[in-house]
Coordinates of N, CA, C and O and ligand atoms in Angstrom, one line a residue:
M1 N -96.4 -70.4 84.0 CA -97.0 -71.6 83.3 C -96.2 -71.7 82.1 O -96.3 -70.7 81.3
A2 N -95.8 -72.6 81.4 CA -95.2 -73.2 80.1 C -95.9 -72.8 79.0 O -97.2 -73.0 78.6
S3 N -95.2 -72.3 78.1 CA -96.2 -71.5 76.9 C -95.9 -72.8 75.6 O -94.6 -73.2 75.3
I4 N -97.1 -73.4 74.7 CA -96.4 -73.9 73.3 C -95.6 -72.7 72.0 O -96.7 -71.8 72.0
L5 N -94.7 -73.4 72.0 CA -94.0 -72.8 70.9 C -94.3 -73.7 69.3 O -94.2 -74.5 69.1
P6 N -94.2 -72.0 68.3 CA -94.5 -72.7 66.5 C -93.4 -73.4 65.9 O -91.5 -73.1 66.7
I7 N -93.4 -74.5 66.0 CA -92.4 -75.4 65.4 C -92.0 -75.3 64.1 O -92.8 -74.9 63.2
I8 N -90.6 -74.8 63.3 CA -90.2 -74.4 62.1 C -90.4 -75.7 61.2 O -89.6 -76.9 61.6
I9 N -91.2 -75.4 60.1 CA -91.1 -76.3 59.0 C -89.7 -76.8 57.9 O -89.7 -75.4 57.8
A10 N -88.8 -77.5 57.4 CA -88.0 -77.6 56.7 C -88.9 -77.4 55.4 O -90.0 -77.7 55.2
P11 N -88.2 -76.9 54.4 CA -86.7 -76.4 54.2 C -86.8 -75.0 54.9 O -87.5 -74.4 54.8
D12 N -85.9 -74.9 55.6 CA -85.7 -73.3 56.3 C -84.3 -73.1 56.6 O -83.9 -74.1 57.4
P13 N -83.5 -71.8 56.4 CA -82.5 -71.7 56.8 C -81.9 -72.0 58.3 O -80.9 -72.4 58.5
R14 N -82.7 -71.4 59.2 CA -82.7 -71.5 60.3 C -82.5 -73.1 61.2 O -81.8 -73.0 61.9
L15 N -82.9 -74.4 60.2 CA -82.6 -75.5 60.7 C -81.3 -76.1 60.1 O -80.9 -77.2 60.3
K16 N -80.2 -75.2 59.2 CA -79.1 -75.5 58.9 C -78.0 -74.7 59.2 O -76.8 -75.2 59.1
E17 N -78.2 -73.7 60.3 CA -77.0 -73.3 61.0 C -76.7 -74.3 62.3 O -77.5 -74.9 63.1
P18 N -75.4 -73.7 62.6 CA -74.8 -74.5 63.6 C -75.2 -73.4 64.8 O -75.4 -72.4 64.7
C19 N -75.4 -74.1 66.2 CA -76.2 -73.2 67.2 C -74.8 -73.0 68.6 O -74.0 -73.5 68.2
V20 N -75.4 -72.0 69.0 CA -74.0 -71.1 70.1 C -74.2 -71.9 71.4 O -75.5 -72.5 71.9
S21 N -73.2 -72.1 72.1 CA -73.3 -72.5 73.7 C -73.8 -71.7 74.6 O -74.1 -70.2 74.5
V22 N -74.7 -72.1 75.4 CA -75.3 -71.2 76.5 C -74.2 -71.0 77.8 O -73.6 -72.0 78.4
E23 N -73.7 -70.1 78.0 CA -72.7 -69.5 79.1 C -73.5 -69.4 79.9 O -72.4 -70.3 81.4
R24 N -74.5 -69.6 80.7 CA -75.2 -69.4 81.8 C -76.4 -70.3 82.3 O -77.1 -69.6 81.4
V25 N -76.7 -71.0 82.7 CA -78.4 -71.6 83.0 C -79.0 -70.4 84.0 O -79.1 -70.9 85.1
T26 N -79.8 -69.7 83.2 CA -80.2 -68.4 83.9 C -81.9 -69.0 83.9 O -82.1 -69.8 83.4
P27 N -82.9 -68.4 85.2 CA -84.3 -68.5 84.8 C -84.5 -68.4 83.6 O -85.6 -69.5 83.3
E28 N -84.3 -67.5 82.6 CA -84.8 -67.3 81.1 C -84.7 -68.4 80.7 O -85.3 -69.4 79.9
I29 N -84.0 -69.2 80.6 CA -82.8 -70.4 80.0 C -83.7 -71.7 80.4 O -84.8 -72.6 79.9
V30 N -83.9 -71.5 81.8 CA -84.8 -72.8 82.7 C -86.3 -72.5 81.9 O -87.0 -73.5 81.5
A31 N -87.1 -71.3 82.0 CA -88.5 -71.0 81.5 C -88.4 -71.6 79.8 O -89.3 -71.9 79.3
F32 N -87.6 -71.4 79.4 CA -87.2 -71.5 77.7 C -87.2 -73.2 77.6 O -88.1 -73.9 76.8
M33 N -86.8 -73.8 78.5 CA -86.3 -75.4 78.6 C -87.9 -76.0 78.8 O -88.3 -77.0 78.3
D34 N -88.3 -75.3 79.7 CA -89.5 -75.8 80.2 C -90.9 -75.7 78.6 O -92.1 -76.4 78.6
D35 N -90.9 -74.4 78.3 CA -91.8 -74.2 77.2 C -91.3 -75.5 75.9 O -91.9 -75.6 75.3
M36 N -90.2 -75.9 76.1 CA -89.7 -76.6 75.0 C -90.5 -78.1 75.4 O -90.7 -78.6 74.1
L37 N -90.4 -78.2 76.7 CA -90.9 -79.3 76.6 C -92.5 -79.5 76.6 O -92.9 -80.9 76.3
E38 N -92.8 -78.5 77.0 CA -94.6 -78.5 76.9 C -94.6 -78.8 75.5 O -95.3 -79.5 74.9
T39 N -94.2 -78.1 74.2 CA -94.4 -77.9 73.0 C -94.1 -79.3 72.5 O -94.6 -80.0 71.4
M40 N -93.0 -80.3 73.0 CA -92.5 -81.9 72.4 C -93.6 -82.2 73.0 O -94.3 -83.1 72.3
Y41 N -94.3 -82.1 74.2 CA -95.1 -83.0 74.8 C -96.7 -82.7 73.7 O -97.3 -83.6 73.3
D42 N -97.0 -81.7 73.5 CA -97.9 -81.5 72.9 C -98.3 -81.6 71.3 O -99.1 -82.0 70.8
A43 N -96.9 -81.5 70.9 CA -96.5 -82.2 69.5 C -97.5 -83.1 68.6 O -98.4 -83.4 68.0
P44 N -97.5 -85.0 68.9 CA -96.3 -85.0 70.4 C -95.0 -85.4 69.8 O -95.1 -85.8 68.6
G45 N -94.3 -85.6 70.2 CA -92.8 -86.1 69.9 C -91.9 -86.4 71.3 O -92.4 -86.2 72.0
I46 N -90.5 -86.9 70.7 CA -90.2 -87.5 72.0 C -88.6 -87.2 72.2 O -88.1 -87.3 73.1
G47 N -88.8 -85.5 71.3 CA -87.6 -84.9 71.2 C -87.7 -83.7 70.8 O -88.8 -83.6 70.2
L48 N -87.0 -82.3 71.1 CA -87.1 -81.2 70.7 C -85.7 -80.1 71.0 O -85.0 -80.8 71.7
A49 N -85.2 -79.7 69.6 CA -83.8 -79.0 69.5 C -84.3 -77.5 69.4 O -85.7 -77.2 68.9
A50 N -83.2 -77.0 70.4 CA -83.7 -75.0 70.1 C -84.0 -74.8 68.7 O -84.8 -73.6 68.9
P51 N -82.8 -75.2 67.9 CA -82.9 -74.3 66.8 C -84.4 -74.7 65.9 O -84.9 -73.9 64.8
Q52 N -85.3 -75.7 66.5 CA -86.7 -76.1 65.7 C -87.9 -75.0 66.1 O -88.7 -75.2 65.8
V53 N -87.3 -74.3 67.1 CA -88.2 -73.3 67.4 C -87.5 -71.8 67.2 O -88.5 -71.1 67.8
G54 N -86.6 -71.8 66.4 CA -86.2 -70.8 65.7 C -85.5 -70.1 66.9 O -84.4 -68.8 66.4
R55 N -84.2 -70.4 68.2 CA -83.6 -70.2 69.0 C -82.2 -70.9 68.7 O -82.0 -71.9 68.8
L56 N -81.4 -70.4 68.1 CA -79.9 -71.1 67.8 C -79.4 -71.1 68.5 O -77.9 -70.9 69.1
L57 N -79.6 -71.9 70.1 CA -79.0 -72.1 71.2 C -78.2 -73.9 71.5 O -79.6 -74.5 71.1
R58 N -77.6 -73.9 72.2 CA -77.4 -75.6 72.1 C -78.2 -76.2 73.5 O -77.6 -76.3 74.2
I59 N -79.5 -76.2 73.5 CA -80.8 -77.0 74.1 C -81.0 -77.8 73.5 O -81.8 -77.3 72.7
I60 N -81.4 -78.9 73.9 CA -82.4 -80.3 73.6 C -83.0 -80.6 75.0 O -82.9 -80.1 76.0
V61 N -84.7 -81.0 74.8 CA -85.4 -82.2 75.5 C -85.7 -83.2 74.9 O -85.7 -83.4 73.5
V62 N -85.8 -84.4 75.6 CA -85.7 -85.5 75.3 C -86.8 -86.2 76.2 O -86.6 -86.0 77.4
D63 N -87.5 -87.0 75.8 CA -88.5 -87.8 76.7 C -88.9 -89.6 76.1 O -90.2 -89.0 74.9
V64 N -88.2 -90.3 76.0 CA -88.8 -91.3 75.2 C -89.5 -92.1 75.8 O -90.0 -93.6 75.5
S65 N -90.1 -92.0 77.1 CA -90.4 -93.1 77.6 C -92.2 -93.7 77.3 O -92.8 -94.4 77.4
K66 N -92.7 -92.3 76.6 CA -94.1 -92.4 75.8 C -95.0 -92.5 76.7 O -96.1 -93.3 76.4
D67 N -95.2 -92.4 77.7 CA -96.0 -92.9 79.3 C -96.2 -91.5 79.9 O -95.3 -90.8 80.8
P68 N -97.4 -90.8 79.7 CA -97.8 -89.5 80.8 C -98.0 -89.6 82.0 O -97.6 -89.0 82.9
D69 N -98.4 -91.1 82.5 CA -98.6 -91.4 83.6 C -96.8 -91.7 84.5 O -96.6 -91.4 85.8
N70 N -95.8 -91.6 83.6 CA -94.6 -91.8 84.5 C -93.5 -91.3 82.9 O -92.6 -91.9 82.5
P71 N -93.4 -90.2 83.2 CA -92.4 -89.3 81.9 C -91.2 -89.1 82.9 O -90.8 -89.4 83.9
Q72 N -90.3 -89.6 82.2 CA -88.9 -89.4 81.8 C -88.0 -88.3 81.4 O -87.1 -88.8 80.6
P73 N -88.5 -87.1 81.7 CA -87.7 -86.2 80.5 C -86.3 -85.4 81.0 O -85.9 -85.6 82.1
Y74 N -85.7 -84.9 80.0 CA -84.3 -84.7 80.0 C -84.4 -83.0 79.6 O -85.1 -83.0 78.2
Q75 N -83.8 -82.3 80.0 CA -83.3 -81.1 79.6 C -82.0 -80.7 79.6 O -81.5 -80.8 80.7
M76 N -81.3 -80.7 78.6 CA -79.9 -80.8 78.4 C -79.2 -79.3 77.7 O -80.0 -78.5 76.6
V77 N -78.7 -78.7 78.5 CA -77.7 -77.8 78.0 C -76.6 -78.0 77.9 O -75.8 -78.7 78.1
N78 N -75.9 -77.4 76.6 CA -74.4 -78.0 76.1 C -74.3 -78.9 76.1 O -73.3 -79.6 76.5
P79 N -75.4 -80.5 75.5 CA -75.2 -81.6 75.1 C -74.0 -81.9 73.9 O -73.4 -81.5 73.2
E80 N -73.4 -83.0 74.7 CA -72.0 -83.1 73.5 C -71.7 -85.1 74.0 O -71.7 -85.4 74.9
V81 N -71.8 -85.0 72.6 CA -71.5 -87.0 72.6 C -70.0 -87.0 73.2 O -69.0 -86.5 72.2
V82 N -69.7 -87.8 74.3 CA -68.1 -87.8 74.5 C -67.8 -89.5 74.0 O -66.4 -89.3 74.3
W83 N -68.6 -90.3 73.8 CA -68.4 -91.3 73.6 C -69.4 -91.9 72.7 O -70.3 -91.5 73.1
T84 N -68.7 -93.1 71.7 CA -70.0 -93.9 70.9 C -69.3 -95.5 70.9 O -68.3 -95.5 70.8
S85 N -70.2 -96.5 70.7 CA -69.7 -97.6 70.0 C -69.8 -98.0 69.1 O -69.8 -96.9 68.3
E86 N -68.9 -98.7 69.4 CA -68.8 -99.3 67.5 C -70.0 -99.9 67.0 O -70.0 -99.6 65.7
E87 N -70.4 -100.5 67.8 CA -71.9 -101.4 67.2 C -72.8 -100.5 67.0 O -72.9 -99.1 67.6
T88 N -73.6 -100.3 65.5 CA -74.4 -99.3 65.0 C -75.7 -100.2 65.5 O -76.0 -101.2 65.4
F89 N -77.0 -98.9 65.1 CA -78.3 -99.4 65.3 C -78.9 -98.7 64.3 O -78.9 -97.2 64.0
E90 N -79.7 -99.5 63.5 CA -80.6 -98.7 62.8 C -82.4 -98.8 62.6 O -82.8 -99.4 63.6
Y91 N -82.7 -97.6 62.6 CA -84.1 -97.1 63.3 C -84.9 -95.9 62.3 O -84.0 -95.3 61.7
E92 N -86.0 -96.4 62.4 CA -86.9 -95.4 60.8 C -87.1 -93.8 61.8 O -87.9 -94.0 62.9
E93 N -86.7 -93.2 61.8 CA -86.5 -91.6 62.3 C -87.7 -91.0 61.2 O -87.5 -90.8 60.6
G94 N -88.2 -89.9 62.4 CA -89.0 -88.8 62.0 C -88.6 -87.5 62.6 O -87.7 -87.6 63.2
C95 N -89.5 -86.5 62.7 CA -89.1 -85.3 63.2 C -89.9 -84.3 62.5 O -90.5 -84.1 61.8
L96 N -90.3 -83.4 63.7 CA -91.3 -82.6 63.9 C -91.1 -81.6 63.0 O -92.2 -80.8 62.6
S97 N -90.0 -81.2 62.5 CA -89.7 -80.3 61.3 C -89.6 -80.8 60.0 O -89.7 -80.3 59.0
L98 N -90.2 -81.9 59.9 CA -90.0 -82.6 58.5 C -91.4 -83.6 58.8 O -91.3 -84.8 58.6
P99 N -92.6 -83.0 59.0 CA -93.6 -83.9 59.4 C -94.2 -84.6 58.2 O -93.8 -84.8 57.4
E100 N -94.5 -86.0 58.7 CA -94.8 -87.2 57.8 C -93.5 -87.7 56.6 O -94.6 -88.4 55.8
H101 N -92.9 -87.7 57.2 CA -91.5 -87.9 56.5 C -90.5 -89.1 57.5 O -90.4 -88.9 58.6
Y102 N -90.5 -89.8 56.7 CA -89.5 -90.9 57.8 C -88.4 -91.9 56.9 O -88.5 -92.2 55.8
A103 N -87.4 -91.9 57.3 CA -86.3 -92.9 57.0 C -85.3 -93.6 57.5 O -85.1 -93.4 59.1
E104 N -85.0 -94.9 57.5 CA -83.8 -95.9 58.0 C -82.4 -94.8 58.2 O -82.2 -94.3 57.1
V105 N -82.1 -94.8 59.8 CA -80.7 -93.9 59.5 C -80.0 -94.8 61.0 O -80.6 -95.4 61.8
T106 N -78.9 -95.0 59.9 CA -77.9 -95.9 60.9 C -77.0 -95.1 62.0 O -76.0 -94.1 61.2
R107 N -77.0 -95.4 63.1 CA -75.8 -94.2 64.0 C -75.2 -95.3 65.0 O -75.5 -96.5 65.1
P108 N -74.4 -94.9 65.9 CA -73.9 -95.9 66.7 C -75.1 -96.3 67.8 O -75.8 -95.6 68.3
A109 N -74.5 -97.6 68.4 CA -75.3 -98.1 68.6 C -76.1 -97.2 70.4 O -76.8 -97.3 70.9
K110 N -74.9 -97.2 71.3 CA -74.7 -96.7 72.5 C -74.0 -95.2 72.2 O -73.1 -95.0 71.4
V111 N -74.6 -94.7 73.2 CA -73.6 -93.1 73.5 C -73.6 -92.9 74.6 O -74.3 -93.0 75.5
R112 N -72.3 -91.7 74.9 CA -72.6 -91.1 76.4 C -72.4 -89.6 75.8 O -71.9 -88.9 75.0
V113 N -73.2 -89.1 76.7 CA -73.5 -87.8 76.4 C -73.5 -86.7 77.6 O -73.7 -87.2 79.1
R114 N -72.3 -85.7 77.9 CA -72.2 -84.9 78.7 C -73.2 -83.5 78.5 O -73.3 -83.0 77.4
Y115 N -73.4 -83.1 79.7 CA -74.8 -81.6 79.4 C -74.7 -81.4 80.7 O -73.7 -81.5 81.8
R116 N -75.4 -80.2 81.0 CA -75.4 -79.4 82.0 C -77.3 -79.7 82.2 O -77.9 -79.2 81.3
D117 N -77.5 -79.7 83.8 CA -79.0 -79.7 83.7 C -79.7 -78.6 84.0 O -79.1 -77.7 84.0
R118 N -80.8 -78.6 84.7 CA -81.6 -77.1 84.7 C -80.8 -76.3 85.7 O -81.3 -75.1 86.0
A119 N -80.2 -77.3 86.8 CA -79.6 -76.5 87.9 C -78.3 -76.2 87.8 O -77.3 -75.2 88.2
G120 N -77.5 -76.2 86.4 CA -76.2 -75.9 85.9 C -75.5 -76.8 86.6 O -74.0 -76.7 86.4
V121 N -75.8 -77.7 86.4 CA -74.5 -79.1 87.2 C -74.3 -79.9 85.9 O -75.0 -80.3 85.0
E122 N -73.3 -80.2 85.7 CA -72.5 -80.9 84.3 C -73.2 -82.6 84.9 O -73.0 -83.0 86.3
Q123 N -73.6 -83.0 84.0 CA -73.9 -84.4 84.0 C -73.8 -85.2 82.9 O -73.4 -84.6 81.9
E124 N -73.5 -86.9 83.2 CA -73.5 -87.7 81.9 C -74.4 -88.7 81.4 O -75.0 -89.1 82.9
V125 N -74.8 -89.4 80.6 CA -75.5 -90.1 80.6 C -75.0 -91.4 79.2 O -74.8 -90.8 78.6
E126 N -75.8 -92.9 80.1 CA -74.8 -93.5 78.9 C -76.3 -93.7 78.1 O -77.1 -94.5 78.9
A127 N -76.3 -94.2 76.8 CA -77.5 -94.0 76.5 C -77.9 -95.3 75.6 O -76.9 -95.4 74.8
Q128 N -78.8 -96.6 75.2 CA -78.7 -97.1 74.2 C -79.8 -97.2 73.6 O -80.9 -96.6 74.3
G129 N -80.4 -98.1 72.6 CA -82.1 -97.9 71.9 C -82.3 -96.7 71.7 O -81.8 -95.9 71.3
L130 N -83.6 -96.2 71.9 CA -84.6 -95.3 71.4 C -83.9 -93.8 71.8 O -83.7 -92.9 71.6
L131 N -83.6 -94.0 73.4 CA -82.8 -92.9 73.8 C -81.5 -92.3 73.0 O -81.2 -91.2 73.1
A132 N -80.8 -93.5 73.0 CA -79.4 -93.0 72.1 C -79.5 -92.5 70.4 O -79.2 -91.6 70.4
V133 N -80.7 -92.8 69.5 CA -81.1 -92.4 68.6 C -81.3 -91.1 69.2 O -81.0 -90.0 68.0
C134 N -82.8 -90.6 69.8 CA -83.0 -89.5 70.2 C -82.3 -88.1 70.1 O -81.6 -87.6 69.8
L135 N -81.1 -88.8 71.3 CA -80.1 -87.8 71.4 C -79.1 -87.1 70.6 O -78.7 -86.5 70.8
Q136 N -78.9 -88.5 69.6 CA -77.9 -88.2 68.7 C -78.9 -87.2 67.6 O -78.1 -86.2 66.7
H137 N -79.9 -87.7 67.1 CA -80.9 -87.0 66.4 C -80.7 -85.6 67.0 O -80.7 -84.1 66.0
E138 N -81.4 -85.3 68.3 CA -81.5 -83.6 68.7 C -80.1 -82.9 68.6 O -80.1 -81.9 68.2
I139 N -78.7 -83.7 69.1 CA -77.6 -83.0 69.2 C -77.1 -82.6 67.4 O -76.9 -81.4 67.6
D140 N -77.8 -83.2 66.6 CA -77.3 -83.1 65.0 C -77.7 -81.9 65.1 O -77.7 -81.1 63.9
H141 N -79.5 -81.7 65.0 CA -80.1 -80.5 65.0 C -79.4 -79.4 65.4 O -79.6 -78.5 65.0
L142 N -78.4 -79.4 66.5 CA -77.4 -77.9 67.1 C -76.7 -78.0 66.0 O -76.0 -76.6 66.0
E143 N -76.1 -78.5 64.9 CA -75.1 -78.9 64.0 C -75.6 -78.1 63.0 O -75.0 -77.9 61.7
G144 N -77.2 -78.2 63.2 CA -78.2 -77.8 61.6 C -77.5 -78.9 60.7 O -78.4 -78.9 59.2
T145 N -77.7 -80.1 61.4 CA -78.1 -81.4 60.4 C -79.3 -82.0 60.7 O -79.6 -82.1 62.0
L146 N -79.9 -82.6 59.9 CA -81.4 -83.0 60.1 C -81.1 -84.5 59.4 O -79.9 -85.0 59.1
F147 N -81.9 -85.5 60.1 CA -81.7 -86.9 59.6 C -81.8 -87.2 57.7 O -81.1 -88.1 57.8
V148 N -82.2 -86.1 57.2 CA -82.4 -86.6 55.9 C -81.0 -86.2 55.4 O -80.4 -86.3 54.2
D149 N -80.1 -85.5 56.0 CA -78.5 -85.5 55.9 C -77.9 -86.7 55.9 O -76.6 -86.9 55.7
H150 N -78.4 -87.8 56.4 CA -77.6 -89.1 56.9 C -78.1 -90.0 55.3 O -77.7 -91.2 55.9
I151 N -79.1 -90.0 54.8 CA -79.5 -90.8 54.0 C -79.1 -90.2 52.2 O -78.5 -89.1 52.1
S152 N -79.6 -91.3 51.3 CA -79.1 -90.7 50.3 C -79.4 -89.3 49.6 O -80.6 -88.9 49.8
K153 N -78.7 -88.8 48.5 CA -79.0 -87.0 47.9 C -80.3 -87.7 47.6 O -81.3 -86.4 47.5
L154 N -80.6 -88.6 46.8 CA -81.8 -88.7 46.0 C -83.2 -88.4 47.0 O -84.3 -87.5 46.4
K155 N -83.1 -89.6 47.9 CA -84.4 -89.5 49.2 C -84.2 -88.4 49.8 O -85.4 -87.6 49.9
R156 N -83.4 -87.6 50.0 CA -83.2 -86.1 50.6 C -84.3 -85.0 49.7 O -85.1 -84.8 50.4
N157 N -83.5 -85.1 48.5 CA -84.7 -84.1 47.6 C -86.0 -84.5 47.5 O -86.5 -83.0 47.9
V158 N -86.2 -85.7 47.6 CA -87.5 -86.0 47.4 C -88.3 -85.7 48.5 O -89.3 -84.6 48.5
I159 N -87.9 -85.7 49.7 CA -88.6 -85.4 51.1 C -88.9 -83.5 50.7 O -89.7 -83.5 51.5
L160 N -87.5 -83.0 50.9 CA -87.4 -81.8 51.2 C -88.4 -81.0 49.8 O -89.1 -79.7 50.5
R161 N -88.1 -81.4 48.8 CA -89.5 -80.8 47.9 C -90.7 -81.1 47.8 O -91.3 -80.2 47.8
K162 N -91.0 -82.0 48.4 CA -92.4 -82.3 48.9 C -92.9 -81.5 50.2 O -94.0 -81.1 49.9
L163 N -91.6 -81.4 50.9 CA -92.3 -80.4 51.9 C -92.2 -78.7 51.7 O -93.3 -77.9 52.0
Q164 N -91.6 -78.4 50.4 CA -91.5 -77.0 50.1 C -92.7 -77.0 49.6 O -93.3 -76.2 49.5
K165 N -93.4 -77.6 48.7 CA -94.5 -77.9 48.2 C -95.9 -77.9 49.3 O -96.8 -76.7 48.8
T166 N -96.0 -78.6 50.0 CA -97.0 -78.6 51.0 C -96.9 -77.3 52.0 O -97.8 -76.4 51.8
K167 N -95.5 -76.5 51.8 CA -95.1 -75.1 52.8 C -96.0 -73.7 51.7 O -97.0 -73.3 52.3
K168 N -96.4 -74.1 50.2 CA -96.4 -73.4 49.7 C -98.1 -73.2 49.4 O -98.5 -72.3 49.9
H169 N -98.6 -74.7 49.3 CA -100.0 -74.9 49.7 C -100.4 -74.2 50.2 O -101.4 -73.3 50.7
L170 N -99.6 -74.2 52.1 CA -100.2 -73.7 53.0 C -100.8 -72.0 53.2 O -101.3 -72.1 53.5
R171 N -99.3 -72.1 52.8 CA -98.9 -70.0 52.4 C -100.4 -70.0 51.7 O -101.3 -68.7 52.0
I172 N -100.7 -70.5 50.6 CA -101.8 -69.8 50.0 C -103.2 -70.1 50.3 O -103.8 -69.2 50.3
Q173 N -103.4 -71.3 51.2 CA -104.3 -71.2 51.5 C -104.6 -69.5 53.1 O -105.7 -69.9 53.2
D174 N -104.0 -70.0 53.3 CA -103.3 -69.2 55.0 C -104.0 -67.6 53.8 O -104.6 -66.7 54.3
M175 N -103.4 -67.4 52.6 CA -103.7 -66.1 52.4 C -105.4 -65.9 51.9 O -105.9 -64.9 51.8
A176 N -105.9 -67.3 51.3 CA -107.1 -67.3 51.0 C -108.0 -66.8 52.1 O -109.0 -66.2 52.0
E177 N -107.8 -67.3 53.2 CA -108.3 -67.3 54.6 C -108.8 -65.8 55.3 O -109.2 -65.4 55.9
A178 N -107.5 -65.4 55.1 CA -107.5 -64.1 55.6 C -108.0 -62.9 54.8 O -108.5 -62.8 54.0
Ligands
LIG1 O1 -86.8 -83.9 66.6 C1 -87.8 -84.1 66.5 O2 -88.1 -83.5 65.5 C2 -88.2 -84.9 67.2 C3 -88.7 -86.4 66.9 C4 -87.4 -87.0 67.6 C5 -87.2 -88.4 67.0 C6 -87.9 -89.8 66.5 C7 -87.5 -90.6 66.1 C8 -86.2 -90.9 66.1 C9 -85.4 -90.1 66.4 C10 -85.6 -89.0 66.9 C11 -89.9 -86.6 67.2 O3 -90.2 -86.8 68.1 S1 -90.9 -87.4 65.6 C12 -92.3 -88.1 66.4 C13 -92.2 -89.5 66.8 O4 -91.4 -90.0 67.0 C14 -93.2 -89.3 68.2 C15 -94.4 -88.7 68.4 C16 -95.4 -89.5 69.1 C17 -95.1 -90.7 69.9 C18 -93.8 -91.6 69.3 C19 -93.2 -91.0 68.7
LIG2 ZN1 -85.7 -83.7 64.7

């Protein structure tokens, strides 16, 4: 049975590190990807990258269907963007590691992504719309890049300072309850 993993909240140095490639898709990697998918659905979210749960591995999961009756999950090992369109697309992004903060980010409108699936087989997907946005957002996580790194320094610092304050308050609350 899959487990729900704790999600790391920014600011945290583990969210700023580049991740390492996965050599082989072992049963342990498959079990970890199942835990990631369960964690993403539970949050709820439409994507999750391994560093968000403390593993600095090049693994992401995505499901933009938002429909529990018809899920369309992707579990990707070593995903890489191999083509982007000239055309761009603006979308108000969120992140499970930056809860309750959103900002407009402009990215290529279409991308082609190469990855290995849970059987270790190389695959490619061409995406547009929300799937393209989400894939780029999750692959960014693997380089230690957050959506706030695509907005102005002023807006980024406002969001990160607010999150730091929230984390501090939560720690004080935890200590008081212990
Ligand atoms: O990477 C993450 O933290 C997941 C993030 C993915 C994402 C959202 C929006 C644009 C780009 C990438 C989220 O899933 S935030 C939560 C969210 O968007 C959502 C949650 C429930 C239903 C629908 C959307
Ligand atoms: Zn994110």
